[in-house]
């Protein structure tokens, strides 16, 4: 029983170690393609909207791996990328209010 628990616990440590390596690799790639101001903007976004920041980080990494990034990405270019992502993730639903027409009786205004 103790051996099984040790094996299961060891698997969790390996997962955590692997996630730490992936995070370190992601940070290394992002540091290589983003200049300082763009990096700070992305970190600020990560504090406010972590899901959107993760989406942008993955997009930037894919762009870097496919060779679409030439040199370092500045803050202005990052802003355009963020605007594109915002347009893609914008909620589509629309709220429409339909007011009921109640009797046009003026007796309610007497009080």
Short mmCIF file of N, CA, C and O in Angstrom, two decimals:
data_model
loop_
_atom_site.label_atom_id
_atom_site.label_comp_id
_atom_site.label_asym_id
_atom_site.label_seq_id
_atom_site.Cartn_x
_atom_site.Cartn_y
_atom_site.Cartn_z
N UNK A 1 0.81 -1.18 0.00
CA UNK A 1 0.00 0.00 0.00
C UNK A 1 0.87 1.26 0.00
O UNK A 1 0.58 2.20 -0.73
N UNK A 2 1.90 1.25 0.80
CA UNK A 2 2.80 2.40 0.87
C UNK A 2 3.52 2.61 -0.46
O UNK A 2 3.77 3.74 -0.87
N UNK A 3 3.85 1.51 -1.14
CA UNK A 3 4.53 1.62 -2.44
C UNK A 3 3.62 2.29 -3.47
O UNK A 3 4.08 3.12 -4.25
N UNK A 4 2.33 1.94 -3.45
CA UNK A 4 1.40 2.54 -4.39
C UNK A 4 1.25 4.04 -4.13
O UNK A 4 1.23 4.84 -5.06
N UNK A 5 1.19 4.41 -2.86
CA UNK A 5 1.08 5.83 -2.53
C UNK A 5 2.34 6.58 -2.94
O UNK A 5 2.27 7.70 -3.42
N UNK A 6 3.49 5.94 -2.78
CA UNK A 6 4.75 6.57 -3.17
C UNK A 6 4.80 6.75 -4.68
O UNK A 6 5.24 7.78 -5.18
N UNK A 7 4.34 5.74 -5.42
CA UNK A 7 4.32 5.83 -6.87
C UNK A 7 3.36 6.93 -7.33
O UNK A 7 3.67 7.70 -8.23
N UNK A 8 2.20 6.99 -6.71
CA UNK A 8 1.23 8.02 -7.07
C UNK A 8 1.76 9.40 -6.71
O UNK A 8 1.59 10.35 -7.46
N UNK A 9 2.39 9.54 -5.59
CA UNK A 9 2.96 10.82 -5.17
C UNK A 9 4.11 11.23 -6.07
O UNK A 9 4.27 12.39 -6.40
N UNK A 10 4.89 10.27 -6.52
CA UNK A 10 6.00 10.56 -7.43
C UNK A 10 5.49 11.07 -8.76
O UNK A 10 6.10 11.92 -9.38
N UNK A 11 4.35 10.57 -9.20
CA UNK A 11 3.77 11.03 -10.46
C UNK A 11 3.35 12.49 -10.37
O UNK A 11 3.48 13.23 -11.33
N UNK A 12 2.85 12.90 -9.23
CA UNK A 12 2.45 14.29 -9.03
C UNK A 12 3.64 15.23 -9.06
O UNK A 12 3.57 16.32 -9.59
N UNK A 13 4.73 14.76 -8.47
CA UNK A 13 5.96 15.57 -8.49
C UNK A 13 6.48 15.71 -9.91
O UNK A 13 6.96 16.77 -10.30
N UNK A 14 6.41 14.63 -10.68
CA UNK A 14 6.87 14.68 -12.06
C UNK A 14 6.02 15.63 -12.89
O UNK A 14 6.54 16.38 -13.71
N UNK A 15 4.70 15.61 -12.65
CA UNK A 15 3.82 16.52 -13.37
C UNK A 15 4.15 17.97 -13.03
O UNK A 15 4.20 18.83 -13.91
N UNK A 16 4.35 18.25 -11.76
CA UNK A 16 4.67 19.60 -11.34
C UNK A 16 6.00 20.05 -11.94
O UNK A 16 6.15 21.19 -12.38
N UNK A 17 6.97 19.14 -11.95
CA UNK A 17 8.28 19.46 -12.53
C UNK A 17 8.15 19.72 -14.03
O UNK A 17 8.76 20.65 -14.56
N UNK A 18 7.35 18.91 -14.70
CA UNK A 18 7.16 19.09 -16.14
C UNK A 18 6.45 20.41 -16.43
O UNK A 18 6.81 21.13 -17.36
N UNK A 19 5.45 20.76 -15.64
CA UNK A 19 4.76 22.03 -15.82
C UNK A 19 5.70 23.20 -15.57
O UNK A 19 5.65 24.21 -16.27
N UNK A 20 6.58 23.07 -14.58
CA UNK A 20 7.54 24.13 -14.29
C UNK A 20 8.50 24.30 -15.46
O UNK A 20 8.84 25.43 -15.84
N UNK A 21 8.93 23.18 -16.07
CA UNK A 21 9.83 23.26 -17.24
C UNK A 21 9.12 23.92 -18.42
O UNK A 21 9.70 24.74 -19.12
N UNK A 22 7.84 23.56 -18.63
CA UNK A 22 7.09 24.17 -19.73
C UNK A 22 6.89 25.66 -19.52
O UNK A 22 7.02 26.45 -20.45
N UNK A 23 6.63 26.05 -18.30
CA UNK A 23 6.46 27.47 -17.97
C UNK A 23 7.77 28.23 -18.18
O UNK A 23 7.78 29.34 -18.71
N UNK A 24 8.87 27.62 -17.78
CA UNK A 24 10.18 28.23 -17.97
C UNK A 24 10.51 28.38 -19.46
O UNK A 24 11.02 29.42 -19.90
N UNK A 25 10.19 27.36 -20.25
CA UNK A 25 10.42 27.41 -21.69
C UNK A 25 9.56 28.50 -22.32
O UNK A 25 10.04 29.26 -23.18
N UNK A 26 8.31 28.60 -21.89
CA UNK A 26 7.42 29.63 -22.42
C UNK A 26 7.96 31.02 -22.09
O UNK A 26 7.98 31.90 -22.95
N UNK A 27 8.41 31.22 -20.86
CA UNK A 27 8.97 32.51 -20.47
C UNK A 27 10.23 32.84 -21.25
O UNK A 27 10.46 34.00 -21.60
N UNK A 28 11.05 31.84 -21.53
CA UNK A 28 12.27 32.06 -22.30
C UNK A 28 11.93 32.50 -23.73
O UNK A 28 12.53 33.44 -24.26
N UNK A 29 10.96 31.83 -24.34
CA UNK A 29 10.57 32.19 -25.70
C UNK A 29 9.99 33.59 -25.73
O UNK A 29 10.33 34.41 -26.60
N UNK A 30 9.11 33.90 -24.78
CA UNK A 30 8.49 35.22 -24.74
C UNK A 30 9.52 36.32 -24.48
O UNK A 30 9.44 37.40 -25.06
N UNK A 31 10.49 36.04 -23.63
CA UNK A 31 11.54 37.02 -23.37
C UNK A 31 12.38 37.27 -24.62
O UNK A 31 12.88 38.37 -24.83
N UNK A 32 12.49 36.25 -25.46
CA UNK A 32 13.27 36.41 -26.68
C UNK A 32 12.55 37.18 -27.77
O UNK A 32 13.19 37.81 -28.61
N UNK A 33 11.22 37.16 -27.78
CA UNK A 33 10.51 37.82 -28.87
C UNK A 33 9.85 39.14 -28.47
O UNK A 33 9.44 39.90 -29.33
N UNK A 34 9.74 39.42 -27.17
CA UNK A 34 9.11 40.66 -26.71
C UNK A 34 10.15 41.61 -26.13
O UNK A 34 11.05 41.17 -25.41
N UNK A 35 10.00 42.91 -26.43
CA UNK A 35 10.88 43.85 -25.76
C UNK A 35 10.33 44.14 -24.35
O UNK A 35 9.29 43.62 -23.97
N UNK A 36 11.03 44.95 -23.59
CA UNK A 36 10.72 45.13 -22.17
C UNK A 36 9.32 45.73 -21.96
O UNK A 36 8.57 45.28 -21.10
N UNK A 37 8.97 46.74 -22.76
CA UNK A 37 7.67 47.39 -22.56
C UNK A 37 6.51 46.44 -22.93
O UNK A 37 5.49 46.42 -22.25
N UNK A 38 6.69 45.66 -23.99
CA UNK A 38 5.65 44.70 -24.37
C UNK A 38 5.53 43.60 -23.33
O UNK A 38 4.43 43.14 -23.02
N UNK A 39 6.63 43.20 -22.78
CA UNK A 39 6.62 42.16 -21.75
C UNK A 39 5.88 42.64 -20.50
O UNK A 39 5.09 41.92 -19.90
N UNK A 40 6.13 43.90 -20.12
CA UNK A 40 5.45 44.44 -18.93
C UNK A 40 3.95 44.59 -19.19
O UNK A 40 3.13 44.34 -18.31
N UNK A 41 3.57 44.98 -20.42
CA UNK A 41 2.15 45.08 -20.75
C UNK A 41 1.48 43.71 -20.67
O UNK A 41 0.36 43.58 -20.15
N UNK A 42 2.15 42.69 -21.17
CA UNK A 42 1.60 41.33 -21.12
C UNK A 42 1.47 40.85 -19.68
O UNK A 42 0.50 40.20 -19.32
N UNK A 43 2.45 41.19 -18.85
CA UNK A 43 2.37 40.80 -17.43
C UNK A 43 1.22 41.51 -16.72
O UNK A 43 0.56 40.93 -15.87
N UNK A 44 0.98 42.79 -17.07
CA UNK A 44 -0.15 43.52 -16.49
C UNK A 44 -1.47 42.88 -16.92
O UNK A 44 -2.40 42.77 -16.12
N UNK A 45 -1.54 42.48 -18.18
CA UNK A 45 -2.75 41.82 -18.67
C UNK A 45 -2.97 40.50 -17.95
O UNK A 45 -4.11 40.13 -17.65
N UNK A 46 -1.88 39.81 -17.65
CA UNK A 46 -1.98 38.51 -16.96
C UNK A 46 -2.58 38.68 -15.56
O UNK A 46 -3.29 37.81 -15.08
N UNK A 47 -2.31 39.81 -14.93
CA UNK A 47 -2.88 40.06 -13.60
C UNK A 47 -4.38 40.31 -13.68
O UNK A 47 -5.14 39.86 -12.81
N UNK A 48 -4.83 41.00 -14.73
CA UNK A 48 -6.23 41.37 -14.83
C UNK A 48 -7.06 40.28 -15.49
O UNK A 48 -8.13 39.92 -15.00
N UNK A 49 -6.58 39.76 -16.63
CA UNK A 49 -7.31 38.74 -17.38
C UNK A 49 -6.37 37.59 -17.74
O UNK A 49 -5.79 37.57 -18.82
N UNK A 50 -6.20 36.64 -16.83
CA UNK A 50 -5.25 35.56 -17.07
C UNK A 50 -5.58 34.69 -18.27
O UNK A 50 -4.68 34.23 -18.97
N UNK A 51 -6.86 34.48 -18.55
CA UNK A 51 -7.23 33.63 -19.68
C UNK A 51 -6.88 34.29 -21.01
O UNK A 51 -6.38 33.64 -21.92
N UNK A 52 -7.12 35.59 -21.10
CA UNK A 52 -6.78 36.32 -22.33
C UNK A 52 -5.26 36.39 -22.50
O UNK A 52 -4.74 36.25 -23.60
N UNK A 53 -4.53 36.59 -21.40
CA UNK A 53 -3.08 36.65 -21.47
C UNK A 53 -2.50 35.31 -21.92
O UNK A 53 -1.56 35.27 -22.72
N UNK A 54 -3.07 34.21 -21.43
CA UNK A 54 -2.60 32.89 -21.85
C UNK A 54 -2.85 32.68 -23.34
O UNK A 54 -2.00 32.12 -24.05
N UNK A 55 -3.99 33.16 -23.82
CA UNK A 55 -4.31 33.03 -25.24
C UNK A 55 -3.30 33.82 -26.09
O UNK A 55 -2.81 33.34 -27.11
N UNK A 56 -2.97 35.04 -25.65
CA UNK A 56 -2.02 35.87 -26.38
C UNK A 56 -0.62 35.25 -26.32
O UNK A 56 0.10 35.24 -27.33
N UNK A 57 -0.24 34.74 -25.16
CA UNK A 57 1.07 34.10 -25.04
C UNK A 57 1.19 32.91 -25.99
O UNK A 57 2.20 32.76 -26.69
N UNK A 58 0.15 32.08 -26.05
CA UNK A 58 0.18 30.93 -26.95
C UNK A 58 0.24 31.38 -28.41
O UNK A 58 0.95 30.78 -29.23
N UNK A 59 -0.48 32.45 -28.73
CA UNK A 59 -0.45 32.97 -30.10
C UNK A 59 0.94 33.47 -30.45
O UNK A 59 1.45 33.21 -31.55
N UNK A 60 1.57 34.18 -29.52
CA UNK A 60 2.92 34.70 -29.77
C UNK A 60 3.93 33.57 -29.93
O UNK A 60 4.82 33.64 -30.80
N UNK A 61 3.81 32.53 -29.14
CA UNK A 61 4.72 31.40 -29.23
C UNK A 61 4.54 30.68 -30.57
O UNK A 61 5.52 30.31 -31.22
N UNK A 62 3.29 30.52 -31.00
CA UNK A 62 3.04 29.89 -32.30
C UNK A 62 3.60 30.74 -33.43
O UNK A 62 4.18 30.21 -34.39
N UNK A 63 3.46 32.06 -33.31
CA UNK A 63 4.01 32.95 -34.33
C UNK A 63 5.53 32.84 -34.38
O UNK A 63 6.13 32.82 -35.46
N UNK A 64 6.15 32.75 -33.21
CA UNK A 64 7.60 32.64 -33.16
C UNK A 64 8.08 31.31 -33.73
O UNK A 64 9.08 31.25 -34.46
N UNK A 65 7.37 30.24 -33.43
CA UNK A 65 7.78 28.92 -33.90
C UNK A 65 7.56 28.76 -35.40
O UNK A 65 8.28 28.02 -36.06
N UNK A 66 6.57 29.47 -35.96
CA UNK A 66 6.32 29.36 -37.39
C UNK A 66 7.14 30.36 -38.19
O UNK A 66 7.05 30.38 -39.41
N UNK A 67 7.91 31.20 -37.52
CA UNK A 67 8.78 32.14 -38.22
C UNK A 67 8.10 33.43 -38.64
O UNK A 67 8.61 34.16 -39.47
N UNK A 68 6.95 33.75 -38.08
CA UNK A 68 6.24 34.97 -38.43
C UNK A 68 6.79 36.19 -37.70
O UNK A 68 6.47 37.32 -38.05
N UNK A 69 7.60 35.98 -36.68
CA UNK A 69 8.13 37.09 -35.89
C UNK A 69 9.54 37.41 -36.37
O UNK A 69 10.43 36.56 -36.36
N UNK A 70 9.72 38.64 -36.81
CA UNK A 70 11.04 39.11 -37.23
C UNK A 70 11.52 40.12 -36.19
O UNK A 70 10.96 41.19 -36.06
N UNK A 71 12.54 39.79 -35.46
CA UNK A 71 13.04 40.68 -34.42
C UNK A 71 12.15 40.64 -33.19
O UNK A 71 11.40 39.71 -32.96
N UNK A 72 12.24 41.71 -32.41
CA UNK A 72 11.46 41.78 -31.17
C UNK A 72 10.14 42.50 -31.44
O UNK A 72 10.07 43.43 -32.22
N UNK A 73 9.12 42.06 -30.73
CA UNK A 73 7.80 42.68 -30.84
C UNK A 73 7.74 43.81 -29.82
O UNK A 73 8.00 43.61 -28.64
N UNK A 74 7.38 44.99 -30.31
CA UNK A 74 7.26 46.15 -29.44
C UNK A 74 5.87 46.27 -28.85
O UNK A 74 4.96 45.48 -29.15
N UNK A 75 5.71 47.29 -28.04
CA UNK A 75 4.44 47.49 -27.36
C UNK A 75 3.32 47.81 -28.35
O UNK A 75 2.20 47.33 -28.21
N UNK A 76 3.61 48.58 -29.40
CA UNK A 76 2.59 48.94 -30.38
C UNK A 76 2.09 47.71 -31.14
O UNK A 76 0.89 47.56 -31.36
N UNK A 77 3.01 46.84 -31.53
CA UNK A 77 2.62 45.62 -32.24
C UNK A 77 1.82 44.70 -31.32
O UNK A 77 0.86 44.05 -31.74
N UNK A 78 2.20 44.64 -30.06
CA UNK A 78 1.47 43.83 -29.09
C UNK A 78 0.04 44.38 -28.90
O UNK A 78 -0.90 43.61 -28.76
N UNK A 79 -0.10 45.71 -28.93
CA UNK A 79 -1.43 46.30 -28.82
C UNK A 79 -2.33 45.86 -29.97
O UNK A 79 -3.50 45.56 -29.77
N UNK A 80 -1.79 45.82 -31.19
CA UNK A 80 -2.60 45.38 -32.33
C UNK A 80 -2.99 43.91 -32.19
O UNK A 80 -4.11 43.53 -32.52
N UNK A 81 -2.07 43.10 -31.68
CA UNK A 81 -2.38 41.68 -31.44
C UNK A 81 -3.48 41.56 -30.39
O UNK A 81 -4.42 40.77 -30.53
N UNK A 82 -3.39 42.35 -29.33
CA UNK A 82 -4.40 42.33 -28.27
C UNK A 82 -5.76 42.78 -28.81
O UNK A 82 -6.80 42.23 -28.42
N UNK A 83 -5.76 43.77 -29.69
CA UNK A 83 -7.03 44.22 -30.28
C UNK A 83 -7.66 43.11 -31.14
O UNK A 83 -8.86 42.91 -31.10
N UNK A 84 -6.81 42.40 -31.89
CA UNK A 84 -7.33 41.29 -32.70
C UNK A 84 -7.95 40.21 -31.82
O UNK A 84 -9.02 39.67 -32.11
N UNK A 85 -7.27 39.89 -30.73
CA UNK A 85 -7.77 38.86 -29.81
C UNK A 85 -9.07 39.33 -29.15
O UNK A 85 -10.01 38.56 -28.99
N UNK A 86 -9.14 40.62 -28.82
CA UNK A 86 -10.36 41.15 -28.20
C UNK A 86 -11.54 41.07 -29.16
O UNK A 86 -12.66 40.78 -28.75
N UNK A 87 -11.29 41.34 -30.44
CA UNK A 87 -12.37 41.26 -31.42
C UNK A 87 -12.86 39.82 -31.58
O UNK A 87 -14.04 39.57 -31.76
N UNK A 88 -11.93 38.87 -31.51
CA UNK A 88 -12.30 37.47 -31.67
C UNK A 88 -13.07 36.95 -30.47
O UNK A 88 -13.92 36.07 -30.61
N UNK A 89 -12.78 37.45 -29.29
CA UNK A 89 -13.41 36.95 -28.07
C UNK A 89 -14.56 37.82 -27.60
O UNK A 89 -15.10 37.59 -26.52
N UNK A 90 -14.94 38.80 -28.40
CA UNK A 90 -16.03 39.69 -28.02
C UNK A 90 -17.34 38.91 -27.96
O UNK A 90 -17.62 38.11 -28.85
N UNK A 91 -18.14 39.12 -26.92
CA UNK A 91 -19.41 38.41 -26.84
C UNK A 91 -20.33 38.83 -27.99
O UNK A 91 -20.42 40.00 -28.33
N UNK A 92 -21.00 37.86 -28.58
CA UNK A 92 -21.82 38.10 -29.75
C UNK A 92 -23.25 38.45 -29.36
O UNK A 92 -23.94 39.14 -30.08
N UNK A 93 -23.68 37.98 -28.22
CA UNK A 93 -25.07 38.15 -27.82
C UNK A 93 -25.47 39.60 -27.68
O UNK A 93 -24.68 40.48 -27.37
N UNK A 94 -26.72 39.83 -27.93
CA UNK A 94 -27.27 41.17 -27.83
C UNK A 94 -28.49 41.11 -26.92
O UNK A 94 -29.27 40.17 -26.99
N UNK A 95 -28.67 42.11 -26.10
CA UNK A 95 -29.82 42.16 -25.22
C UNK A 95 -30.82 43.13 -25.83
O UNK A 95 -30.48 44.26 -26.16
N UNK A 96 -32.03 42.66 -25.98
CA UNK A 96 -33.07 43.50 -26.55
C UNK A 96 -34.20 43.58 -25.54
O UNK A 96 -34.73 42.56 -25.11
N UNK A 97 -34.56 44.80 -25.17
CA UNK A 97 -35.65 45.02 -24.23
C UNK A 97 -36.94 45.22 -25.01
O UNK A 97 -37.00 46.03 -25.92
N UNK A 98 -37.92 44.45 -24.64
CA UNK A 98 -39.22 44.62 -25.25
C UNK A 98 -40.18 45.02 -24.15
O UNK A 98 -40.53 44.20 -23.29
N UNK A 99 -40.59 46.25 -24.18
CA UNK A 99 -41.45 46.77 -23.13
C UNK A 99 -42.90 46.45 -23.43
O UNK A 99 -43.36 46.57 -24.56
N UNK A 100 -43.59 46.06 -22.40
CA UNK A 100 -45.02 45.77 -22.55
C UNK A 100 -45.79 47.08 -22.57
O UNK A 100 -45.50 48.01 -21.84
N UNK A 101 -46.77 47.09 -23.41
CA UNK A 101 -47.63 48.28 -23.45
C UNK A 101 -48.78 48.03 -22.49
O UNK A 101 -49.60 47.14 -22.69
N UNK A 102 -48.80 48.81 -21.46
CA UNK A 102 -49.84 48.72 -20.45
C UNK A 102 -50.92 49.72 -20.83
O UNK A 102 -50.70 50.67 -21.56
N UNK A 103 -52.07 49.54 -20.25
CA UNK A 103 -53.17 50.44 -20.56
C UNK A 103 -52.72 51.89 -20.44
O UNK A 103 -52.01 52.26 -19.52
N UNK A 104 -53.16 52.68 -21.35
CA UNK A 104 -52.82 54.09 -21.32
C UNK A 104 -53.78 54.83 -20.39
O UNK A 104 -54.44 55.80 -20.75
N UNK A 105 -53.85 54.38 -19.20
CA UNK A 105 -54.75 54.97 -18.23
C UNK A 105 -53.98 55.97 -17.40
O UNK A 105 -52.95 55.67 -16.83
N UNK A 106 -54.48 57.17 -17.31
CA UNK A 106 -53.80 58.22 -16.57
C UNK A 106 -54.16 58.22 -15.09
O UNK A 106 -53.71 59.06 -14.34
N UNK A 107 -54.95 57.28 -14.65
CA UNK A 107 -55.38 57.26 -13.26
C UNK A 107 -54.22 56.91 -12.31
O UNK A 107 -54.30 57.18 -11.14
N UNK A 108 -53.14 56.34 -12.82
CA UNK A 108 -51.99 56.02 -11.99
C UNK A 108 -51.24 57.27 -11.56
O UNK A 108 -50.48 57.25 -10.60
N UNK A 109 -51.40 58.33 -12.26
CA UNK A 109 -50.66 59.55 -11.97
C UNK A 109 -51.34 60.42 -10.92
O UNK A 109 -50.86 61.49 -10.58
N UNK A 110 -52.46 59.97 -10.36
CA UNK A 110 -53.23 60.80 -9.43
C UNK A 110 -52.60 60.90 -8.05
O UNK A 110 -52.89 61.79 -7.30
N UNK A 111 -51.78 60.01 -7.66
CA UNK A 111 -51.25 60.03 -6.28
C UNK A 111 -50.12 60.95 -6.18
O UNK A 111 -49.62 61.80 -6.13
#
